[in-house]
Short mmCIF file of C-alpha atoms in Angstrom, two decimals:
data_model
loop_
_atom_site.label_atom_id
_atom_site.label_comp_id
_atom_site.label_asym_id
_atom_site.label_seq_id
_atom_site.Cartn_x
_atom_site.Cartn_y
_atom_site.Cartn_z
CA MET A 1 7.80 -18.50 -23.85
CA SER A 2 7.37 -14.65 -23.79
CA ASP A 3 10.29 -12.67 -23.91
CA SER A 4 11.87 -12.01 -20.51
CA PRO A 5 11.59 -8.04 -19.66
CA SER A 6 14.59 -6.40 -18.25
CA THR A 7 13.12 -3.13 -16.95
CA LEU A 8 11.06 -2.90 -13.87
CA GLY A 9 8.13 -1.39 -15.58
CA ASP A 10 7.76 -4.42 -18.12
CA ALA A 11 8.24 -6.74 -15.04
CA THR A 12 5.42 -5.14 -13.33
CA ALA A 13 3.19 -4.99 -16.29
CA SER A 14 3.76 -8.89 -16.74
CA LEU A 15 2.88 -9.52 -13.17
CA LEU A 16 -0.19 -7.34 -13.43
CA GLU A 17 -1.17 -9.63 -16.37
CA LEU A 18 -0.55 -12.65 -14.29
CA ARG A 19 -2.54 -11.41 -11.40
CA GLY A 20 -5.61 -10.88 -13.96
CA GLN A 21 -5.37 -14.47 -14.94
CA LEU A 22 -5.42 -15.71 -11.47
CA LEU A 23 -8.29 -13.45 -10.62
CA ALA A 24 -10.34 -14.29 -13.47
CA GLU A 25 -10.37 -18.02 -12.07
CA THR A 26 -10.74 -17.20 -8.39
CA GLY A 27 -14.00 -17.70 -6.87
CA THR A 28 -16.15 -14.99 -5.01
CA GLY A 29 -17.81 -14.51 -1.55
CA ARG A 30 -19.33 -12.01 0.31
CA ALA A 31 -17.51 -9.82 3.07
CA THR A 32 -18.81 -7.72 5.62
CA LEU A 33 -17.39 -4.02 5.82
CA ASP A 34 -15.64 -4.78 8.98
CA ARG A 35 -13.67 -7.24 6.72
CA VAL A 36 -13.24 -5.52 3.45
CA ALA A 37 -9.55 -4.26 4.19
CA GLY A 38 -7.18 -6.18 1.62
CA ARG A 39 -10.21 -7.99 -0.05
CA VAL A 40 -10.46 -7.78 -4.17
CA LEU A 41 -13.91 -6.06 -5.25
CA ALA A 42 -15.71 -8.59 -7.47
CA GLU A 43 -18.57 -6.21 -8.66
CA SER A 44 -18.31 -2.67 -9.05
CA VAL A 45 -19.97 -0.34 -6.51
CA VAL A 46 -22.66 1.93 -8.14
CA ALA A 47 -24.35 4.39 -6.06
CA ALA A 48 -28.27 4.18 -6.18
CA ALA A 49 -28.69 7.77 -4.57
CA ASP A 50 -27.16 11.08 -4.33
CA ARG A 51 -25.05 11.47 -1.28
CA PRO A 52 -25.69 13.12 0.74
CA SER A 53 -29.15 12.87 -0.05
CA ARG A 54 -29.98 16.23 1.23
CA SER A 55 -27.46 19.24 1.76
CA GLU A 56 -25.87 18.98 5.21
CA ALA A 57 -24.35 21.19 7.61
CA THR A 58 -20.53 20.87 8.33
CA MET A 59 -20.37 22.97 11.41
CA ASP A 60 -22.50 23.45 14.65
CA GLY A 61 -24.37 26.82 13.80
CA PHE A 62 -27.40 28.48 12.24
CA ALA A 63 -29.09 27.47 9.13
CA VAL A 64 -29.71 30.69 7.10
CA ALA A 65 -30.54 31.97 3.69
CA ALA A 66 -27.38 33.30 1.78
CA GLY A 67 -27.28 37.02 1.65
CA ASP A 68 -29.15 37.75 4.77
CA ASP A 69 -27.28 40.26 7.25
CA GLY A 70 -28.15 41.66 10.53
CA LEU A 71 -30.51 40.44 13.01
CA ARG A 72 -32.59 37.20 12.22
CA PRO A 73 -35.42 35.81 14.30
CA LEU A 74 -34.53 32.46 15.75
CA ALA A 75 -36.88 29.57 15.08
CA ASP A 76 -37.74 27.30 17.56
CA GLY A 77 -35.98 23.93 17.82
CA ARG A 78 -32.67 22.47 16.64
CA THR A 79 -31.88 20.27 13.56
CA GLU A 80 -30.01 17.13 14.26
CA PRO A 81 -28.42 14.36 11.77
CA GLY A 82 -31.20 12.29 10.65
CA SER A 83 -34.09 14.51 11.29
CA GLU A 84 -36.67 15.96 9.08
CA PRO A 85 -36.72 19.72 9.58
CA PRO A 86 -39.53 21.88 8.61
CA ALA A 87 -38.68 24.68 6.00
CA LEU A 88 -37.21 27.61 7.01
CA GLU A 89 -39.09 31.01 7.18
CA PRO A 90 -37.58 33.65 5.01
CA GLY A 91 -35.33 36.10 7.12
CA THR A 92 -35.27 33.65 10.06
CA ALA A 93 -32.33 31.24 11.41
CA ARG A 94 -32.35 27.84 12.98
CA ARG A 95 -29.63 26.05 14.94
CA VAL A 96 -28.23 23.04 13.36
CA THR A 97 -25.49 20.49 14.60
CA THR A 98 -22.75 19.01 12.08
CA GLY A 99 -24.15 16.54 9.79
CA ALA A 100 -27.79 17.82 10.06
CA PRO A 101 -29.84 18.21 7.05
CA LEU A 102 -30.35 22.12 5.82
CA PRO A 103 -34.01 23.28 6.17
CA GLY A 104 -35.87 23.96 2.93
CA GLY A 105 -34.84 27.62 2.07
CA ALA A 106 -31.63 27.81 3.88
CA ASP A 107 -28.37 27.35 1.82
CA ALA A 108 -25.62 28.25 4.35
CA VAL A 109 -24.54 27.74 8.18
CA VAL A 110 -23.03 30.45 10.18
CA PRO A 111 -20.77 28.82 12.98
CA VAL A 112 -21.90 29.24 16.59
CA GLU A 113 -18.68 31.37 17.18
CA ALA A 114 -19.65 33.70 14.20
CA ALA A 115 -22.95 35.03 15.64
CA THR A 116 -24.55 36.43 18.63
CA VAL A 117 -27.89 35.47 20.33
CA THR A 118 -29.75 37.94 22.05
CA ASP A 119 -33.58 37.92 23.22
CA GLY A 120 -34.31 35.11 20.54
CA ARG A 121 -32.36 37.02 17.62
CA VAL A 122 -29.31 35.94 15.87
CA ARG A 123 -26.95 38.67 14.74
CA VAL A 124 -24.68 38.07 12.17
CA GLU A 125 -22.00 40.47 10.75
CA GLY A 126 -21.85 40.56 7.12
CA ALA A 127 -23.34 38.91 4.28
CA VAL A 128 -23.09 35.18 4.23
CA PRO A 129 -22.31 33.43 1.09
CA ALA A 130 -24.24 30.46 -0.28
CA GLY A 131 -22.88 27.06 0.36
CA GLN A 132 -20.66 28.26 3.55
CA HIS A 133 -20.00 25.40 5.86
CA VAL A 134 -22.59 23.25 3.69
CA LEU A 135 -21.82 19.57 2.25
CA ALA A 136 -23.86 20.20 -1.08
CA ARG A 137 -26.42 17.30 -1.98
CA GLY A 138 -24.70 14.76 -4.50
CA SER A 139 -21.46 16.64 -3.86
CA VAL A 140 -19.89 13.21 -2.55
CA VAL A 141 -21.57 10.90 -4.52
CA GLU A 142 -24.12 11.23 -7.64
CA ALA A 143 -26.78 8.84 -8.01
CA GLY A 144 -25.65 6.15 -10.79
CA GLU A 145 -21.97 7.16 -10.10
CA THR A 146 -19.44 4.24 -10.23
CA VAL A 147 -17.83 4.84 -6.90
CA ILE A 148 -15.43 1.68 -6.71
CA ASP A 149 -14.31 -0.53 -9.68
CA ALA A 150 -14.48 -4.18 -9.36
CA GLY A 151 -10.64 -5.41 -9.47
CA ARG A 152 -9.74 -2.77 -6.72
CA ARG A 153 -7.99 -4.00 -3.49
CA LEU A 154 -10.03 -2.49 -0.87
CA ALA A 155 -8.69 -0.23 2.08
CA PRO A 156 -9.92 0.30 5.60
CA ARG A 157 -11.30 3.87 4.30
CA ASP A 158 -13.46 2.43 2.10
CA ALA A 159 -15.64 0.98 4.59
CA ALA A 160 -16.90 4.46 5.23
CA VAL A 161 -18.27 5.16 1.82
CA LEU A 162 -19.81 1.68 1.46
CA ARG A 163 -21.72 2.14 4.56
CA ASP A 164 -22.85 5.58 3.46
CA LEU A 165 -24.06 4.12 0.34
CA GLY A 166 -26.18 1.68 2.43
CA ARG A 167 -24.08 -1.60 1.89
CA ASP A 168 -23.61 -4.10 4.83
CA GLU A 169 -21.33 -6.10 2.71
CA VAL A 170 -19.68 -6.49 -0.78
CA THR A 171 -19.09 -9.50 -3.27
CA VAL A 172 -14.97 -10.04 -3.28
CA ARG A 173 -12.88 -12.17 -4.66
CA GLU A 174 -11.48 -15.32 -2.51
CA ARG A 175 -7.93 -14.32 -1.31
CA LEU A 176 -5.05 -15.52 -3.49
CA SER A 177 -3.31 -18.49 -1.88
CA ALA A 178 0.67 -18.74 -1.87
CA ALA A 179 3.02 -21.51 -0.68
CA VAL A 180 6.47 -20.47 0.36
CA LEU A 181 9.18 -23.00 -0.26
CA ALA A 182 12.81 -22.54 0.67
CA THR A 183 15.22 -24.33 -1.38
CA GLY A 184 19.03 -25.15 -0.40
CA THR A 185 20.60 -28.29 0.89
CA GLU A 186 22.33 -26.30 3.68
CA ILE A 187 18.82 -25.01 4.85
CA HIS A 188 17.00 -28.76 4.26
CA GLU A 189 19.95 -30.34 6.34
CA GLY A 190 19.75 -27.49 9.12
CA ARG A 191 23.26 -26.31 8.68
CA GLU A 192 21.99 -22.89 7.98
CA PRO A 193 18.48 -21.49 8.93
CA ASP A 194 15.74 -20.31 6.69
CA ARG A 195 15.88 -16.40 7.06
CA ASP A 196 13.20 -15.85 4.33
CA SER A 197 10.22 -17.85 4.69
CA GLU A 198 8.47 -16.00 7.62
CA THR A 199 9.50 -12.88 6.30
CA LEU A 200 7.78 -13.71 3.03
CA ALA A 201 4.74 -15.21 4.58
CA ASN A 202 4.10 -11.76 6.84
CA LEU A 203 4.53 -9.99 3.40
CA LEU A 204 2.13 -11.91 1.64
CA ARG A 205 -0.48 -11.94 4.48
CA SER A 206 -0.11 -8.07 4.58
CA TRP A 207 -0.84 -8.18 0.83
CA GLY A 208 -3.92 -10.18 1.28
CA ALA A 209 -3.01 -13.55 0.48
CA ARG A 210 -3.36 -16.72 2.19
CA ALA A 211 0.24 -17.95 2.88
CA THR A 212 1.62 -21.13 3.89
CA ILE A 213 5.06 -21.86 4.81
CA ALA A 214 6.03 -24.99 3.01
CA GLY A 215 9.39 -25.92 4.46
CA SER A 216 12.35 -26.58 2.39
CA VAL A 217 13.88 -29.05 -0.50
CA PRO A 218 17.58 -29.66 -1.07
CA ASP A 219 19.43 -28.43 -4.30
CA ASP A 220 18.19 -31.43 -6.34
CA PRO A 221 16.30 -30.43 -9.64
CA GLY A 222 14.22 -33.59 -9.27
CA ARG A 223 13.14 -32.83 -5.86
CA VAL A 224 12.41 -29.04 -6.27
CA GLY A 225 10.28 -29.91 -9.50
CA GLU A 226 8.41 -32.54 -7.74
CA ARG A 227 7.56 -30.10 -4.55
CA VAL A 228 6.72 -27.37 -6.92
CA ALA A 229 4.40 -29.31 -8.72
CA ASP A 230 2.72 -30.71 -5.40
CA LEU A 231 2.44 -26.98 -4.17
CA ALA A 232 1.13 -25.78 -7.59
CA ALA A 233 -1.76 -28.10 -7.35
CA ASP A 234 -3.32 -26.67 -4.48
CA HIS A 235 -2.12 -22.92 -4.67
CA ASP A 236 -2.51 -19.73 -6.82
CA ALA A 237 1.15 -18.89 -6.42
CA VAL A 238 4.25 -20.61 -5.19
CA VAL A 239 7.38 -18.57 -3.84
CA THR A 240 10.74 -20.27 -3.78
CA THR A 241 13.81 -18.57 -2.38
CA GLY A 242 17.26 -19.57 -3.31
CA GLY A 243 18.25 -21.25 -6.49
CA THR A 244 18.36 -18.18 -8.57
CA GLY A 245 22.15 -17.40 -8.60
CA ALA A 246 24.98 -17.98 -11.47
CA GLY A 247 26.51 -20.85 -9.73
CA ALA A 248 26.52 -24.58 -10.72
CA ILE A 249 24.40 -25.53 -7.75
CA ASP A 250 21.83 -23.58 -8.42
CA GLU A 251 18.57 -25.59 -9.63
CA THR A 252 15.48 -23.41 -9.66
CA GLY A 253 16.27 -21.93 -13.08
CA GLY A 254 16.43 -25.59 -14.61
CA VAL A 255 13.18 -26.56 -13.12
CA LEU A 256 11.58 -23.36 -14.38
CA ALA A 257 12.94 -24.19 -18.03
CA ASP A 258 11.44 -27.63 -17.91
CA ARG A 259 7.94 -26.77 -16.24
CA ALA A 260 6.96 -23.13 -17.00
CA ALA A 261 6.59 -20.19 -19.52
CA VAL A 262 8.99 -17.54 -18.15
CA ARG A 263 7.63 -14.28 -18.06
CA VAL A 264 10.22 -12.28 -15.83
CA ALA A 265 13.79 -12.90 -15.81
CA GLY A 266 17.07 -10.76 -15.86
CA VAL A 267 15.68 -7.58 -14.25
CA ALA A 268 18.30 -5.15 -14.30
CA LEU A 269 18.28 -4.53 -10.31
CA ARG A 270 20.78 -5.19 -7.84
CA PRO A 271 19.92 -6.73 -5.13
CA GLY A 272 17.50 -8.89 -6.76
CA SER A 273 18.60 -9.68 -10.42
CA GLY A 274 18.08 -13.14 -10.06
CA THR A 275 14.44 -13.12 -9.67
CA THR A 276 12.51 -15.07 -12.24
CA VAL A 277 8.47 -15.23 -12.59
CA ALA A 278 6.82 -18.14 -14.75
CA TRP A 279 3.31 -19.29 -15.51
CA LEU A 280 2.69 -22.75 -14.77
CA ALA A 281 -0.12 -23.40 -17.40
CA GLU A 282 -0.98 -26.77 -16.19
CA THR A 283 -2.42 -25.85 -12.88
CA GLY A 284 -2.90 -22.06 -13.52
CA THR A 285 -0.19 -21.30 -11.05
CA VAL A 286 2.36 -18.42 -11.01
CA LEU A 287 5.89 -19.48 -9.78
CA VAL A 288 7.92 -16.60 -8.17
CA ALA A 289 11.55 -17.47 -7.47
CA LEU A 290 13.52 -15.06 -5.41
CA PRO A 291 17.11 -15.06 -4.61
CA GLY A 292 17.91 -16.58 -1.33
CA PRO A 293 20.03 -14.00 0.50
CA PRO A 294 17.41 -12.06 2.91
CA GLY A 295 18.14 -8.57 1.84
CA ALA A 296 17.99 -9.68 -1.82
CA ALA A 297 14.73 -11.88 -1.49
CA PHE A 298 13.02 -8.84 0.61
CA ALA A 299 14.15 -6.19 -2.30
CA SER A 300 12.83 -8.53 -5.09
CA ALA A 301 9.52 -9.54 -3.09
CA THR A 302 8.86 -5.85 -2.51
CA LEU A 303 9.80 -4.54 -5.60
CA LEU A 304 8.79 -7.13 -8.15
CA ALA A 305 6.56 -9.66 -6.66
CA ARG A 306 4.23 -7.38 -5.02
CA PRO A 307 1.91 -6.25 -7.96
CA LEU A 308 0.89 -9.81 -8.33
CA PHE A 309 -0.74 -9.62 -4.93
CA VAL A 310 -1.55 -5.99 -4.54
CA GLY A 311 -2.41 -4.90 -8.15
CA ALA A 312 -1.55 -1.73 -9.79
CA ARG A 313 -0.49 0.40 -6.34
CA ALA A 314 1.83 3.35 -6.79
CA ARG A 315 4.76 3.47 -4.33
CA ALA A 316 4.41 6.65 -2.44
CA THR A 317 7.78 8.35 -1.54
CA VAL A 318 9.23 10.96 0.77
CA THR A 319 11.44 13.59 -0.66
CA ALA A 320 14.67 13.53 1.24
CA THR A 321 18.43 14.73 0.87
CA VAL A 322 21.24 12.30 1.14
CA ALA A 323 23.44 13.33 4.13
CA CYS A 324 26.70 11.57 2.39
CA ASP A 325 28.36 10.74 -0.72
CA LEU A 326 27.93 7.19 -2.04
CA ALA A 327 29.66 5.76 -5.04
CA VAL A 328 27.73 2.69 -6.96
CA PRO A 329 29.28 0.20 -8.97
CA ASP A 330 29.61 1.01 -12.41
CA ARG A 331 27.23 -1.28 -14.10
CA ALA A 332 23.97 -0.87 -16.33
CA VAL A 333 21.66 -1.56 -13.48
CA ARG A 334 19.69 0.02 -11.08
CA PHE A 335 20.42 -0.48 -7.30
CA VAL A 336 18.12 -0.61 -4.29
CA VAL A 337 19.94 1.28 -1.56
CA PRO A 338 18.08 0.71 1.89
CA VAL A 339 18.36 3.74 3.85
CA GLU A 340 17.98 5.13 7.50
CA PHE A 341 16.58 8.44 8.44
CA ALA A 342 19.16 10.56 10.05
CA PRO A 343 19.27 11.48 13.61
CA ALA A 344 17.51 14.42 14.90
CA GLY A 345 19.26 17.81 14.18
CA SER A 346 20.55 16.62 10.62
CA GLY A 347 16.61 17.13 9.33
CA GLY A 348 15.96 13.55 9.74
CA ALA A 349 14.37 11.46 12.47
CA SER A 350 15.19 10.61 15.89
CA ALA A 351 14.71 7.44 18.08
CA VAL A 352 12.21 7.68 21.07
CA GLY A 353 11.59 4.63 22.81
CA GLY A 354 12.69 2.54 20.03
CA GLU A 355 10.36 4.23 17.49
CA ARG A 356 11.30 6.71 14.98
CA VAL A 357 9.80 10.05 14.80
CA ASP A 358 10.07 11.46 11.32
CA ALA A 359 10.90 15.29 10.64
CA PHE A 360 7.89 15.45 8.11
CA VAL A 361 5.68 14.68 10.94
CA THR A 362 7.03 16.46 14.02
CA GLY A 363 6.76 19.62 11.78
CA ALA A 364 10.61 20.47 10.84
CA GLY A 365 10.98 22.72 7.96
CA ASP A 366 13.67 20.86 5.94
CA PRO A 367 13.22 17.48 4.25
CA PRO A 368 14.58 14.42 6.15
CA SER A 369 18.33 13.27 5.69
CA VAL A 370 18.99 10.06 4.80
CA VAL A 371 21.92 8.06 5.46
CA PRO A 372 22.73 4.68 3.06
CA PHE A 373 22.22 1.41 5.12
CA GLY A 374 25.43 -0.07 5.45
CA HIS A 375 27.53 3.14 5.12
CA PRO A 376 29.93 3.94 7.57
CA ASP A 377 27.52 6.42 8.90
CA SER A 378 24.83 4.22 9.36
CA SER A 379 23.70 1.96 12.35
CA VAL A 380 25.12 -1.24 10.39
CA ARG A 381 28.31 -1.14 8.64
CA LEU A 382 28.90 -3.41 5.78
CA TYR A 383 30.97 -1.41 3.17
CA GLY A 384 32.91 1.73 2.93
CA GLU A 385 32.52 4.67 0.55
CA ARG A 386 30.96 2.59 -2.33
CA TYR A 387 27.94 0.73 -2.41
CA ARG A 388 28.12 -3.13 -2.13
CA PRO A 389 24.90 -4.70 -3.26
CA HIS A 390 25.99 -8.10 -2.76
CA ARG A 391 26.87 -7.60 0.94
CA VAL A 392 23.34 -5.76 1.55
CA ALA A 393 21.68 -8.63 -0.29
CA SER A 394 23.22 -10.93 2.35
CA CYS A 395 22.16 -8.98 5.48
CA ALA A 396 19.14 -9.97 7.40
CA ARG A 397 19.12 -6.70 9.59
CA LEU A 398 16.93 -4.65 7.48
CA SER A 399 14.90 -3.88 10.41
CA ALA A 400 17.62 -1.25 11.15
CA ALA A 401 16.44 0.85 7.66
CA ASP A 402 13.48 2.74 7.27
CA GLY A 403 13.11 2.54 3.27
CA PHE A 404 14.96 2.60 0.26
CA LEU A 405 15.88 4.38 -2.91
CA VAL A 406 16.65 3.29 -6.48
CA ALA A 407 19.84 4.88 -8.04
CA ASP A 408 21.44 4.29 -11.36
CA ALA A 409 24.58 6.67 -10.53
CA ASP A 410 26.52 7.95 -7.94
CA LEU A 411 24.70 10.01 -5.24
CA ALA A 412 26.19 13.20 -3.54
CA ALA A 413 25.72 14.35 0.09
CA GLY A 414 22.79 17.08 -0.14
CA GLN A 415 21.50 15.34 -3.24
CA SER A 416 17.27 15.21 -3.35
CA VAL A 417 16.17 11.88 -3.71
CA ALA A 418 12.85 10.06 -3.43
CA VAL A 419 12.60 7.55 -0.59
CA VAL A 420 9.92 4.58 -0.51
CA PRO A 421 9.34 4.11 3.21
CA TYR A 422 8.96 0.35 3.70
CA GLU A 423 5.62 0.67 5.24
CA VAL A 424 4.39 1.68 1.74
CA VAL A 425 5.68 -1.79 0.27
CA GLU A 426 4.96 -3.94 3.19
CA THR A 427 1.02 -3.33 2.78
#
């Protein structure tokens, strides 16, 4: 058993190491370009030729040789994308459209709006610099260049460069399979609903995994262990909820101690400190044990478990200002604080037809303002002026929040903070 990391950075490193172990044993297949999003590339993509293969016009206009000015005779015809234009006679111009290859002898494009055509001649005012409105040969990709490395999780935008390179499909890893299992007698007997499994299954699928909801088991260590073992035999990962707290009824920790090598435990994060990740060597499966309360399960999954499925992806942030003071408990941990963008007029966002319109999208000059979720000034009131992570952990209404920040000290009104929009960690 390795030492269990206590920092978010160490936990992420451990999850990425486990991801590498899973992918190394995962089969491969072929994916067409309309199906590559979320798939992990199995073989690096290397360019066979320069792209573009010839310098191209980036605007409609006239292909010319740099340095010429004044009047130029206009050659017959128009160069279109995919055509093979004849060479340009010195001192002349030829019509080109966006994306068309430049004729030999031309190295610049004069936009239509910057030229005047009279009696078959083109007038250009002033000298034309070389490269003006031109995408140079090899400027996007050079022959022999590794364009996308193996192991990368592909995004929709990758399809464009793959098509540009002449690829119809690529070799990818099979999707990781994950089973979601709820633990808790109160859930298993129907006295309480399972508030986590559907959310986690949706997250896992958005992260590129094949997720299956595996039902529930009561708080019995033998039955939990048996069910985990059954699921581990057929899945790359088993994600459980519940059974991670300090109470005597919590059993998942005991199961882990008997059956797995713990890689992550005791991360100083609230909500989410109960998360445990372990390696089941017998089946080559990762066991991710999340807290049961819905807010804690979501925070733990998006902050701690996500790298196992998406790899080393930075969490993009939005700079915002805190709309009110917020005291946090005096503990040596980091607090995950969900936030809402403040209403329009306070530098934040407004609700339009149920959708939020962010200030940084609509063009407001000031950074958006955020209100801590659960604060008296937010749409859901869970606490007073002091943050209560356990109350947030138990709240299933995170749909009212827009993102989160991580704090290790009190927050002051007007303070600049980095907010992670939920859209960032849900993909």
